[in-house]
Amino acid sequence: MKNISIRDVAREAGVSIATTSRVLNRLSTVKKTNKIRVEAAIRKLKFRPNVSAQRLASKRNNAIGLVIPRYSDIFHSFYALQVLEGVGLAVERLRLDLLLHITNGDSFLNISAVEGLIFSDIIGNEEEVDAVLEMELPCVIMNYLTKDLPVSCVAIDNFGSACKALEHLIKLGHSRIATITGELRSQVAIDRLNGYVKTLERHRIEKRQAYIRYGDFGRDSAVKATKELLRLKDPPTAIFAASDEMAVGAIQVCIENGINVPRDMSIMGFDDNPLALGFSPIPITTMRQPLHKMAVEATGILHKIITRKIKGKKDIVLSSELIERSSCQRLT
Amino acid sequence: MKNISIRDVAREAGVSIATTSRVLNRLSTVKKTNKIRVEAAIRKLKFRPNVSAQRLASKRNNAIGLVIPRYSDIFHSFYALQVLEGVGLAVERLRLDLLLHITNGDSFLNISAVEGLIFSDIIGNEEEVDAVLEMELPCVIMNYLTKDLPVSCVAIDNFGSACKALEHLIKLGHSRIATITGELRSQVAIDRLNGYVKTLERHRIEKRQAYIRYGDFGRDSAVKATKELLRLKDPPTAIFAASDEMAVGAIQVCIENGINVPRDMSIMGFDDNPLALGFSPIPITTMRQPLHKMAVEATGILHKIITRKIKGKKDIVLSSELIERSSCQRLT
DNA sequence: CTGAAAGCGCTAACAA
DNA sequence: TTGTTAGCGCTTTCAG
């Protein structure tokens, strides 16, 4: 039993290969009766076009690559998952194939297998990005804005989001507001910290060095930081944690120390990460990042670049949304 | 600037196309000097073979597909992530392309784009599995054992793992052991429950219906179940939770109720899921499932089937490992 | 609206 | 060890 090809379908339908190809490609220049006959033949023969041949002949390949850096714990990251899901959904709608490439930078995706690339993050993949750019392969970078590189970016406004978060806390009457930062080697964490600082300045609220504690997005670092904050002679009345995981840690420490959240301490998270929120004793007020949307947008832009509906660089910045739950309260 | 092809390389190197192809494919029948010249030409021209042409000509395509069901929260699942990471790693080592297909069953992966398929789970993809089997496309199913289907399976011995867990608790002197099950529509949850039941029987320990509480793998369900357990006139001294998430919930409830874990209550988890364990106030004793290994094995088997190093069905069952931490204690 | 035919870039006999 | 050449299965002019 050999594989059936377009030839067999053409013969079965009593038309030429060209006509068969036309109905395959939905070209409208086919007489209705012929179209029907071809479609019947396809069904009868269970014909599936050979994508490699299609790609070779058409010089299109209808596939994009998603490259994800291989950190040690990238796969414990809510971020990676949302990206994957968003891109996965988008490619399905766009009817593109998705080639997944998880790399620490030492291997490369075979470039001719895709028409474009999405980098879920630039960190750890700088070289590959450069290489791709040099080959003029369409590409978009997520979660990072660059003015220097001629490449489209889709990112979240972490600075603005942190500002929004702080505004909320201030509006609730807080002025003794601490923050637990994320891993400051990441731009994301820096932006969130800057948002914290700038908003305090804007409101002429005194900044205290002791209120800035350095975390790493993980729960343990927040546990440590929160304990330190509670030991302060003049402890804060609110904590802005740069991640929900850290917010959960902070809440747990407060509870263990008999401090009621939110009555005695307002705690705000960041991410709206259900993985973390599920473990919180009380619902956390947080900033919801449109990660999923970011991924969908990135895929859409890439597709438009590939199909030449966009030329040049196109950046998108998405903003986060305040999700009020019950871990923050008006200062009484 | 047109794309450079093998032709250009051959001309540049002063050899034939065939020879060029040979060095591309690492066929050892090429004279060293020619090999070097070709390699130099490739580098000079920055030549990258066109994979579609290679695939069309060779009838191999060096790509496999991973199909992941699109549950509403598949992407909050530790399971999906471990699978993805494991398969991702394996394909990189095997130098295969990975096509990712996240589906709720209504769309299909273009079969000619891959040489084989891995199903991360059979649930929700029964039809696609059947279709694939019918086309005789190599395929392996993860996390599910079937004797009925002529298809290779790689799964974890959930029954045996649960038995091991119970043995541990019993060895610690417990006999009033409760369990909080997973979502019983899944085979995994059923197997774990059966392991619980069978081990109690084997040790002639009285089974009480009240000690079996039905959860859904999620924290909330365990919170509810644990509260019920604590209200019992004759509460258990140990709880075997079918997931770490549930174990965390159970521990939190105990602590809230002034019950010391592990002194007054031993709690055992399942999964060794760092996402959950990080939120636990105390380190959880649990069963570590080799999910990552399962994914790597599945990829390996698929590759062997494709390359005909294996014929027929080949199943692998992996067992879990007891990870002793501090949420369980000898009954005093 | 249709068909013949020329490739797409590469692999793999086969012959040398 | 090498080169010649016939396809792989499809798309796409181009002429009808």
XYZ file of C-alpha atoms (C1' of nucleotides) in Angstrom:
696
model
C 0.000 0.000 0.000
C 1.638 3.130 -1.201
C 0.846 6.644 -0.167
C -1.754 8.294 -2.259
C -0.766 11.479 -3.947
C -2.457 14.293 -5.711
C -2.032 12.267 -8.871
C -4.302 9.539 -7.596
C -6.902 12.045 -6.593
C -6.772 13.695 -9.993
C -7.212 10.399 -11.751
C -10.051 9.367 -9.469
C -11.816 12.674 -10.041
C -11.140 12.665 -13.744
C -9.436 16.038 -13.776
C -5.883 17.258 -14.022
C -3.405 17.566 -11.203
C -3.544 21.316 -11.565
C -7.259 21.445 -10.992
C -6.912 19.193 -7.990
C -4.284 21.465 -6.597
C -6.603 24.397 -7.134
C -9.360 22.966 -5.046
C -6.831 22.000 -2.417
C -5.808 25.606 -2.238
C -9.321 26.951 -2.388
C -8.692 28.883 -5.562
C -12.083 29.993 -6.708
C -11.441 29.443 -10.356
C -12.726 25.890 -10.398
C -16.033 24.844 -11.865
C -18.391 23.728 -9.164
C -18.946 20.245 -10.518
C -15.235 19.636 -10.723
C -14.736 20.931 -7.261
C -17.285 18.530 -5.906
C -15.789 15.596 -7.748
C -12.330 16.367 -6.453
C -13.561 16.741 -2.929
C -15.322 13.420 -3.190
C -12.167 11.779 -4.480
C -10.165 13.256 -1.625
C -12.586 11.851 0.869
C -12.785 8.495 -0.813
C -9.025 8.118 -0.997
C -8.446 9.718 2.414
C -5.922 11.906 0.746
C -3.716 14.195 2.817
C -1.401 16.506 0.946
C 2.262 16.091 1.674
C 3.254 19.253 3.446
C 6.894 19.003 2.551
C 6.053 18.980 -1.130
C 3.656 21.857 -0.675
C 6.255 23.835 1.135
C 8.952 23.097 -1.343
C 6.821 24.036 -4.302
C 5.146 27.048 -2.819
C 8.094 28.358 -0.882
C 5.807 28.937 2.019
C 5.883 26.659 4.979
C 3.184 27.861 7.220
C 5.045 27.163 10.381
C 6.472 29.366 13.052
C 8.870 28.589 15.837
C 8.564 29.452 19.483
C 11.819 29.587 21.329
C 11.797 29.298 25.056
C 14.947 29.593 27.092
C 15.832 26.625 29.212
C 16.260 28.101 32.676
C 16.477 25.560 35.389
C 12.926 26.275 36.397
C 11.371 27.829 33.354
C 8.783 25.125 33.554
C 7.684 26.065 36.964
C 6.956 29.431 35.656
C 3.487 30.698 35.178
C 4.918 32.939 32.538
C 6.152 30.195 30.246
C 2.863 28.425 30.486
C 0.768 31.363 29.606
C 2.979 32.079 26.662
C 2.755 28.543 25.465
C -0.966 28.440 25.796
C -1.447 31.784 24.095
C 0.796 30.973 21.190
C -0.675 27.499 20.945
C -4.145 28.920 20.689
C -3.182 31.574 18.194
C -1.423 29.212 15.827
C -4.383 26.935 15.843
C -6.639 29.779 14.804
C -4.160 30.932 12.190
C -3.718 27.351 11.018
C 0.007 27.484 11.463
C 2.274 24.735 12.617
C 4.120 25.420 15.813
C 7.673 24.290 16.249
C 8.766 24.366 19.819
C 12.356 24.982 20.633
C 13.484 24.900 24.208
C 17.073 25.891 24.339
C 19.852 27.133 26.475
C 21.338 28.773 23.445
C 23.680 26.077 22.292
C 21.488 24.501 19.682
C 19.633 26.163 16.885
C 16.314 25.749 15.269
C 16.580 24.800 11.653
C 15.717 28.089 10.146
C 14.260 26.802 6.919
C 11.614 24.914 8.826
C 9.824 28.077 9.824
C 8.755 31.354 8.348
C 9.219 33.256 11.534
C 10.188 33.036 15.159
C 8.797 34.155 18.457
C 11.181 34.573 21.337
C 9.384 34.161 24.608
C 12.122 36.221 26.159
C 15.313 37.706 24.939
C 17.329 36.711 27.961
C 19.594 33.816 27.214
C 18.849 34.001 23.522
C 20.607 37.168 22.489
C 22.814 35.360 20.023
C 20.012 33.521 18.366
C 18.073 36.747 18.049
C 21.028 38.398 16.381
C 21.464 35.507 14.004
C 17.815 35.523 13.065
C 17.841 39.241 12.507
C 20.817 38.959 10.260
C 19.054 36.421 8.086
C 16.099 38.752 7.934
C 13.810 36.066 9.184
C 10.629 37.612 10.573
C 10.645 37.575 14.321
C 9.041 39.080 17.365
C 10.290 39.301 20.898
C 8.045 39.017 23.874
C 8.340 40.625 27.264
C 11.077 42.985 26.303
C 11.072 46.318 24.556
C 13.998 47.417 22.529
C 14.457 50.539 20.539
C 17.872 49.464 19.351
C 17.022 46.323 17.475
C 14.926 46.460 14.310
C 12.525 43.908 15.652
C 8.935 43.970 16.795
C 8.276 43.618 20.487
C 5.269 42.851 22.587
C 5.597 43.561 26.248
C 3.771 44.370 29.400
C 4.040 47.770 30.986
C 5.490 46.642 34.261
C 6.438 50.125 35.323
C 2.956 51.477 34.729
C 1.404 48.450 36.360
C 3.455 48.895 39.500
C 2.435 52.555 39.548
C -1.200 51.524 39.377
C -0.683 49.118 42.241
C 0.932 51.771 44.393
C -1.742 54.309 43.544
C -4.276 51.839 44.820
C -2.482 51.379 48.106
C -2.049 55.120 48.522
C -5.673 55.720 47.732
C -6.489 53.351 50.571
C -4.673 55.715 52.876
C -1.374 53.908 53.200
C 1.867 55.772 53.333
C 4.091 53.293 55.118
C 4.345 51.017 52.118
C 7.084 48.451 51.729
C 7.972 46.465 48.670
C 9.523 43.082 48.129
C 11.232 43.132 44.786
C 11.692 40.394 42.241
C 15.026 39.132 41.024
C 16.633 42.406 40.030
C 18.650 40.953 37.213
C 15.414 40.914 35.261
C 14.030 43.989 33.605
C 10.593 43.077 34.881
C 11.656 43.333 38.497
C 13.493 46.580 37.909
C 10.484 48.128 36.241
C 8.222 47.129 39.092
C 10.613 48.551 41.631
C 10.882 51.773 39.656
C 7.117 52.027 39.557
C 7.085 51.733 43.317
C 9.730 54.380 43.792
C 8.343 56.838 41.266
C 4.823 56.660 42.606
C 5.968 57.341 46.131
C 7.947 60.309 44.854
C 5.015 61.611 42.898
C 2.951 61.589 46.046
C 5.796 63.051 48.067
C 5.783 60.102 50.371
C 8.983 59.542 52.245
C 10.979 56.616 50.859
C 12.783 54.510 53.386
C 15.540 52.189 52.425
C 14.350 49.724 55.031
C 11.066 49.366 53.222
C 12.707 48.034 50.118
C 13.519 44.364 50.539
C 15.128 42.301 47.857
C 13.431 39.101 46.852
C 13.630 36.798 43.869
C 9.962 36.258 42.977
C 9.931 33.088 45.090
C 8.040 32.474 48.282
C 11.026 31.827 50.504
C 12.627 35.135 49.756
C 9.401 36.875 50.689
C 9.138 34.969 53.939
C 12.548 36.216 54.909
C 11.821 39.749 53.761
C 8.511 39.927 55.553
C 10.019 38.762 58.805
C 12.556 41.544 58.509
C 9.852 44.080 57.814
C 7.868 42.989 60.835
C 10.897 43.380 63.041
C 11.242 47.030 62.064
C 10.540 49.485 64.870
C 8.222 51.244 62.491
C 6.764 48.484 60.313
C 4.813 49.211 57.159
C 1.059 49.042 56.950
C 1.144 47.707 53.440
C 3.420 45.526 51.352
C 3.643 45.518 47.600
C 5.082 42.187 46.535
C 6.408 41.879 43.009
C 4.808 38.475 42.581
C 1.848 36.559 43.921
C 4.093 33.813 45.159
C 5.829 36.328 47.353
C 2.530 37.823 48.439
C 1.431 34.401 49.622
C 4.644 34.010 51.593
C 4.158 37.429 53.137
C 0.605 36.639 54.147
C 1.635 33.370 55.716
C 4.290 35.096 57.776
C 1.826 37.737 58.934
C -0.685 35.127 59.997
C 1.930 33.153 61.854
C 2.796 36.316 63.715
C -0.770 37.064 64.643
C -1.046 39.950 62.248
C -4.388 40.094 60.559
C -4.440 40.572 56.827
C -5.857 42.888 55.651
C -6.873 44.578 58.916
C -3.389 45.150 60.226
C -1.483 44.734 57.014
C -2.484 45.178 53.406
C -0.646 42.951 50.980
C -0.663 43.283 47.268
C 0.592 40.752 44.758
C 1.428 40.831 41.103
C 0.664 38.437 38.251
C -2.765 37.076 39.127
C -1.123 33.706 39.096
C -3.653 31.028 40.002
C -0.847 28.650 40.843
C 0.087 30.899 43.731
C -3.290 32.341 44.575
C -4.706 28.921 45.241
C -2.395 28.535 48.181
C -3.265 31.795 49.815
C -5.334 31.678 52.969
C -7.137 34.790 51.777
C -7.883 36.105 48.298
C -5.106 38.362 47.111
C -5.475 41.749 45.532
C -3.126 41.779 42.608
C -2.266 43.113 39.162
C -3.388 40.853 36.373
C -0.953 40.756 33.510
C -2.395 39.939 30.108
C 0.243 37.313 29.417
C -2.065 35.239 27.378
C -3.017 38.217 25.290
C 0.616 39.138 24.892
C 1.290 35.736 23.403
C -1.668 35.942 21.078
C -0.652 39.418 19.959
C 2.907 38.340 19.351
C 1.738 35.499 17.174
C -0.589 37.805 15.307
C 2.126 40.330 14.618
C 4.504 37.671 13.445
C 1.885 36.353 11.117
C 1.275 39.809 9.714
C 4.963 40.379 9.203
C 5.228 37.080 7.384
C 2.271 37.842 5.190
C 3.596 41.330 4.660
C 0.614 43.052 6.163
C 3.067 44.863 8.360
C 6.422 46.156 7.338
C 9.072 47.380 9.705
C 9.025 47.399 13.457
C 5.806 47.349 15.393
C 5.735 47.386 19.160
C 2.837 46.739 21.467
C 2.728 47.537 25.135
C -0.020 45.973 27.176
C -1.124 47.236 30.536
C -2.192 45.282 33.566
C -5.445 45.368 35.375
C -6.030 45.822 39.078
C -7.879 42.879 40.555
C -9.325 43.826 43.898
C -9.786 40.993 46.275
C -9.503 41.026 50.015
C -5.873 41.291 51.004
C -5.889 45.081 51.017
C -7.968 47.394 53.129
C -8.420 51.074 53.778
C -6.120 52.192 56.565
C -8.209 52.835 59.641
C 19.685 38.138 -3.283
C 18.335 34.688 -3.890
C 18.490 31.812 -1.528
C 21.563 29.744 -1.872
C 21.096 26.094 -2.577
C 23.155 22.985 -2.512
C 23.991 23.784 -6.131
C 25.796 26.961 -5.179
C 27.720 25.166 -2.503
C 28.744 22.445 -4.899
C 29.968 24.973 -7.437
C 31.827 26.946 -4.788
C 33.513 23.822 -3.492
C 34.239 22.487 -6.937
C 32.482 19.171 -6.386
C 29.198 17.651 -7.427
C 25.862 18.134 -5.789
C 25.903 14.516 -4.708
C 29.150 14.912 -2.855
C 27.871 17.995 -1.186
C 24.781 16.146 -0.135
C 26.973 13.415 1.252
C 28.861 15.691 3.535
C 25.614 17.280 4.584
C 24.389 13.878 5.616
C 27.632 12.824 7.197
C 28.081 9.889 4.902
C 31.603 8.766 5.514
C 32.373 7.979 1.916
C 33.785 11.396 1.146
C 37.434 12.142 0.684
C 38.731 14.307 3.461
C 39.938 17.145 1.306
C 36.587 17.374 -0.426
C 34.792 17.285 2.842
C 36.809 20.195 4.069
C 36.229 22.187 0.916
C 32.498 21.623 1.079
C 32.355 22.600 4.701
C 34.276 25.744 3.926
C 31.879 26.574 1.119
C 28.913 26.017 3.387
C 30.332 28.381 5.934
C 31.291 30.971 3.365
C 27.878 30.946 1.754
C 26.043 30.545 5.041
C 24.185 27.726 3.473
C 21.299 26.083 5.299
C 19.682 23.111 3.656
C 16.027 23.465 2.866
C 14.314 21.001 5.149
C 11.238 20.694 3.012
C 13.302 19.558 0.088
C 15.223 17.170 2.274
C 12.056 15.741 3.636
C 10.415 15.419 0.288
C 13.381 13.692 -1.254
C 14.270 11.470 1.635
C 10.740 10.688 2.746
C 11.862 11.250 6.254
C 10.940 14.368 8.050
C 12.638 14.117 11.355
C 9.838 15.657 13.266
C 7.455 14.360 15.832
C 4.314 15.857 17.224
C 3.281 16.220 20.821
C -0.404 16.493 21.375
C -1.644 17.961 24.569
C -5.319 18.152 25.396
C -6.694 21.597 25.987
C -8.367 21.290 29.364
C -9.357 24.565 30.838
C -6.410 24.432 33.173
C -4.001 22.064 31.544
C -1.482 24.825 31.733
C -1.681 25.104 35.424
C -0.742 21.544 35.610
C 2.607 20.403 36.807
C 2.049 17.340 34.718
C 1.818 19.129 31.388
C 4.918 21.088 32.146
C 7.032 18.155 33.050
C 5.933 16.396 29.915
C 6.738 19.367 27.800
C 10.121 19.786 29.333
C 10.964 16.122 29.082
C 9.913 15.808 25.485
C 11.554 19.097 24.648
C 14.823 17.909 26.069
C 14.632 14.536 24.391
C 13.914 15.897 20.933
C 16.814 18.230 21.231
C 19.136 15.359 21.999
C 17.666 13.271 19.228
C 17.832 16.229 16.885
C 14.186 16.032 16.034
C 11.811 18.862 15.383
C 8.943 19.114 17.796
C 5.531 20.102 16.588
C 3.279 21.115 19.395
C -0.410 20.581 19.079
C -2.690 21.733 21.830
C -6.146 20.624 21.029
C -9.564 19.976 22.363
C -10.003 17.368 19.712
C -11.644 19.407 17.011
C -8.605 20.198 14.952
C -6.010 17.829 13.660
C -2.309 17.906 13.239
C -1.272 17.603 9.653
C -0.131 14.067 9.705
C 2.400 14.356 6.933
C 4.341 16.905 8.924
C 5.490 14.345 11.431
C 6.816 10.839 11.558
C 5.182 10.035 14.824
C 3.063 11.350 17.618
C 3.169 11.432 21.370
C -0.080 11.812 23.234
C 0.515 13.367 26.594
C -2.692 11.753 27.707
C -5.350 9.752 26.016
C -8.239 11.538 27.664
C -9.955 13.894 25.285
C -7.990 12.578 22.355
C -9.454 9.126 21.861
C -10.575 9.907 18.350
C -7.272 11.297 17.254
C -5.522 8.258 18.681
C -7.812 5.977 16.730
C -7.265 7.935 13.555
C -3.509 7.837 13.987
C -3.534 4.148 14.687
C -5.549 3.506 11.596
C -3.029 5.338 9.453
C -0.331 3.270 11.080
C 1.554 6.344 12.101
C 3.983 5.521 14.904
C 2.675 6.748 18.188
C 3.059 6.414 21.912
C 0.671 7.260 24.670
C 1.771 8.633 27.969
C 0.268 8.162 31.381
C -2.098 5.428 30.373
C -1.673 1.743 29.926
C -3.772 -0.150 27.497
C -3.684 -3.761 26.569
C -6.423 -3.345 24.006
C -4.825 -0.921 21.629
C -1.780 -1.935 19.595
C 0.136 1.063 20.763
C 3.101 1.613 23.023
C 2.464 3.182 26.388
C 4.621 4.771 29.017
C 3.035 5.252 32.361
C 3.637 5.600 36.026
C 2.679 2.869 38.414
C 0.225 4.885 40.434
C -1.200 1.870 42.159
C 2.192 0.644 43.276
C 3.224 4.125 44.275
C 0.188 4.555 46.466
C 0.927 1.199 48.043
C 4.442 2.353 48.823
C 3.079 5.506 50.393
C 0.672 3.574 52.564
C 3.336 1.100 53.565
C 5.386 4.005 54.775
C 2.581 5.358 56.897
C 1.821 1.942 58.306
C 5.445 1.354 59.085
C 5.328 4.551 61.101
C 2.704 2.943 63.260
C -0.391 4.521 61.794
C -3.580 2.583 61.384
C -6.148 5.352 61.369
C -5.193 6.522 57.926
C -7.483 8.645 55.788
C -7.121 9.475 52.133
C -8.202 12.404 50.026
C -8.613 11.183 46.494
C -8.012 12.935 43.213
C -10.640 13.510 40.571
C -11.959 9.998 40.199
C -12.763 10.317 36.547
C -9.053 9.971 35.950
C -7.344 6.615 35.982
C -4.552 8.111 38.000
C -6.839 8.961 40.887
C -8.515 5.579 40.783
C -5.186 3.793 40.875
C -4.029 5.780 43.842
C -7.232 5.087 45.712
C -6.962 1.392 44.916
C -3.421 1.375 46.231
C -4.690 2.867 49.457
C -7.474 0.325 49.801
C -5.415 -2.694 48.850
C -2.593 -1.873 51.216
C -4.939 -1.468 54.139
C -6.487 -4.814 53.261
C -3.139 -6.468 52.991
C -2.323 -5.298 56.483
C -5.771 -6.227 57.740
C -6.409 -2.702 58.825
C -10.031 -1.795 59.173
C -11.256 0.381 56.307
C -13.719 3.058 57.210
C -15.818 4.751 54.624
C -15.513 8.018 56.541
C -11.767 7.995 55.999
C -12.129 8.157 52.252
C -12.860 11.706 51.161
C -13.304 12.697 47.585
C -11.180 15.523 46.266
C -10.208 16.732 42.833
C -6.423 17.190 43.141
C -6.965 20.868 43.983
C -6.287 22.580 47.265
C -9.819 23.721 47.964
C -11.244 20.255 47.795
C -8.654 19.115 50.308
C -9.442 21.968 52.660
C -13.036 20.885 52.716
C -12.156 17.226 53.105
C -9.702 17.833 55.890
C -12.199 19.864 57.856
C -14.620 16.986 57.607
C -11.950 14.559 58.707
C -11.128 16.663 61.743
C -14.755 16.791 62.778
C -14.922 13.010 62.962
C -15.392 11.634 66.464
C -12.480 9.355 65.736
C -10.217 11.382 63.464
C -7.321 9.806 61.606
C -3.723 10.159 62.687
C -2.511 10.296 59.130
C -3.777 11.537 55.793
C -2.665 10.320 52.418
C -3.453 13.034 49.892
C -3.438 12.118 46.221
C -1.600 15.312 45.323
C 0.799 17.735 46.925
C -1.586 20.575 46.344
C -4.116 18.791 48.457
C -1.498 17.946 51.062
C -0.701 21.621 51.391
C -4.366 22.419 51.864
C -4.658 19.721 54.488
C -1.646 21.009 56.368
C -2.974 24.540 56.331
C -6.273 23.391 57.781
C -4.533 21.435 60.513
C -2.417 24.399 61.475
C -5.424 26.681 61.562
C -7.044 24.228 63.917
C -4.095 24.066 66.210
C -3.149 20.606 65.127
C 0.572 20.144 64.866
C 1.905 18.507 61.760
C 3.502 16.029 61.972
C 3.228 15.550 65.717
C -0.529 15.188 65.858
C -1.150 14.410 62.235
C 1.035 12.917 59.553
C 0.298 14.121 56.069
C 1.610 12.624 52.909
C 1.459 14.120 49.455
C 1.949 12.820 45.973
C 3.799 14.237 42.960
C 6.766 16.021 44.483
C 5.434 19.094 42.809
C 7.631 22.078 43.634
C 4.846 24.428 42.630
C 2.835 23.157 45.559
C 5.629 22.271 47.956
C 6.891 25.823 47.930
C 3.719 26.975 49.580
C 3.770 24.476 52.347
C 4.602 25.723 55.817
C 6.508 22.521 56.407
C 8.380 20.224 54.040
C 6.086 17.524 52.750
C 6.805 13.833 52.584
C 5.640 12.724 49.191
C 5.962 10.306 46.291
C 8.103 11.611 43.497
C 6.820 10.644 40.099
C 9.381 10.415 37.344
C 7.265 12.493 34.972
C 10.250 13.955 33.291
C 11.693 10.544 32.753
C 8.387 9.299 31.448
C 8.431 11.991 28.805
C 11.996 11.246 27.825
C 11.242 7.534 27.618
C 8.172 8.133 25.520
C 10.161 10.189 23.078
C 12.856 7.565 22.975
C 10.422 4.780 22.250
C 8.724 6.765 19.545
C 12.060 7.434 17.952
C 12.920 3.761 18.036
C 9.617 2.818 16.513
C 10.171 5.324 13.757
C 13.663 4.109 13.070
C 12.405 0.535 13.285
C 14.603 -0.395 16.171
C 11.468 -1.565 17.876
C 8.605 -3.345 16.236
C 5.227 -3.872 17.825
C 4.010 -2.698 21.165
C 6.356 -1.816 23.958
C 5.135 -0.633 27.312
C 7.093 0.891 30.118
C 5.918 1.314 33.650
C 7.863 3.630 35.887
C 7.698 3.579 39.647
C 7.742 6.460 42.045
C 10.140 7.179 44.807
C 9.366 7.955 48.405
C 10.721 11.332 49.399
C 10.877 11.611 53.146
C 10.605 15.079 54.506
C 9.005 16.222 57.702
C 5.257 16.041 57.399
C 5.062 12.460 58.623
C 6.137 11.096 61.941
C 6.139 7.842 63.873
C 2.958 7.530 65.869
C 3.772 8.019 69.526
C -12.079 27.557 -16.314
C -8.532 23.836 -17.417
C -4.248 21.079 -18.417
C 0.715 20.516 -19.668
C 4.863 21.098 -17.996
C 8.613 23.364 -15.608
C 10.590 23.505 -11.584
C 11.084 23.881 -5.945
C 16.052 21.818 -3.475
C 17.363 17.756 -2.223
C 18.391 12.423 -1.867
C 19.659 8.071 -3.579
C 20.239 4.730 -6.898
C 23.422 3.716 -10.426
C 27.354 3.884 -13.118
C 31.926 5.095 -13.391
C 35.209 7.777 -3.736
C 32.611 10.508 -7.117
C 29.198 12.428 -10.563
C 24.846 11.876 -13.313
C 20.296 11.794 -13.071
C 15.677 10.444 -11.980
C 12.423 11.441 -9.069
C 9.975 13.114 -4.190
C 4.595 15.533 -4.467
C 3.185 19.684 -5.144
C 2.434 24.748 -7.049
C 2.260 27.758 -10.667
C 3.058 29.872 -14.912
C 1.436 29.750 -19.495
C -1.215 28.612 -23.290
C -5.460 27.141 -24.510
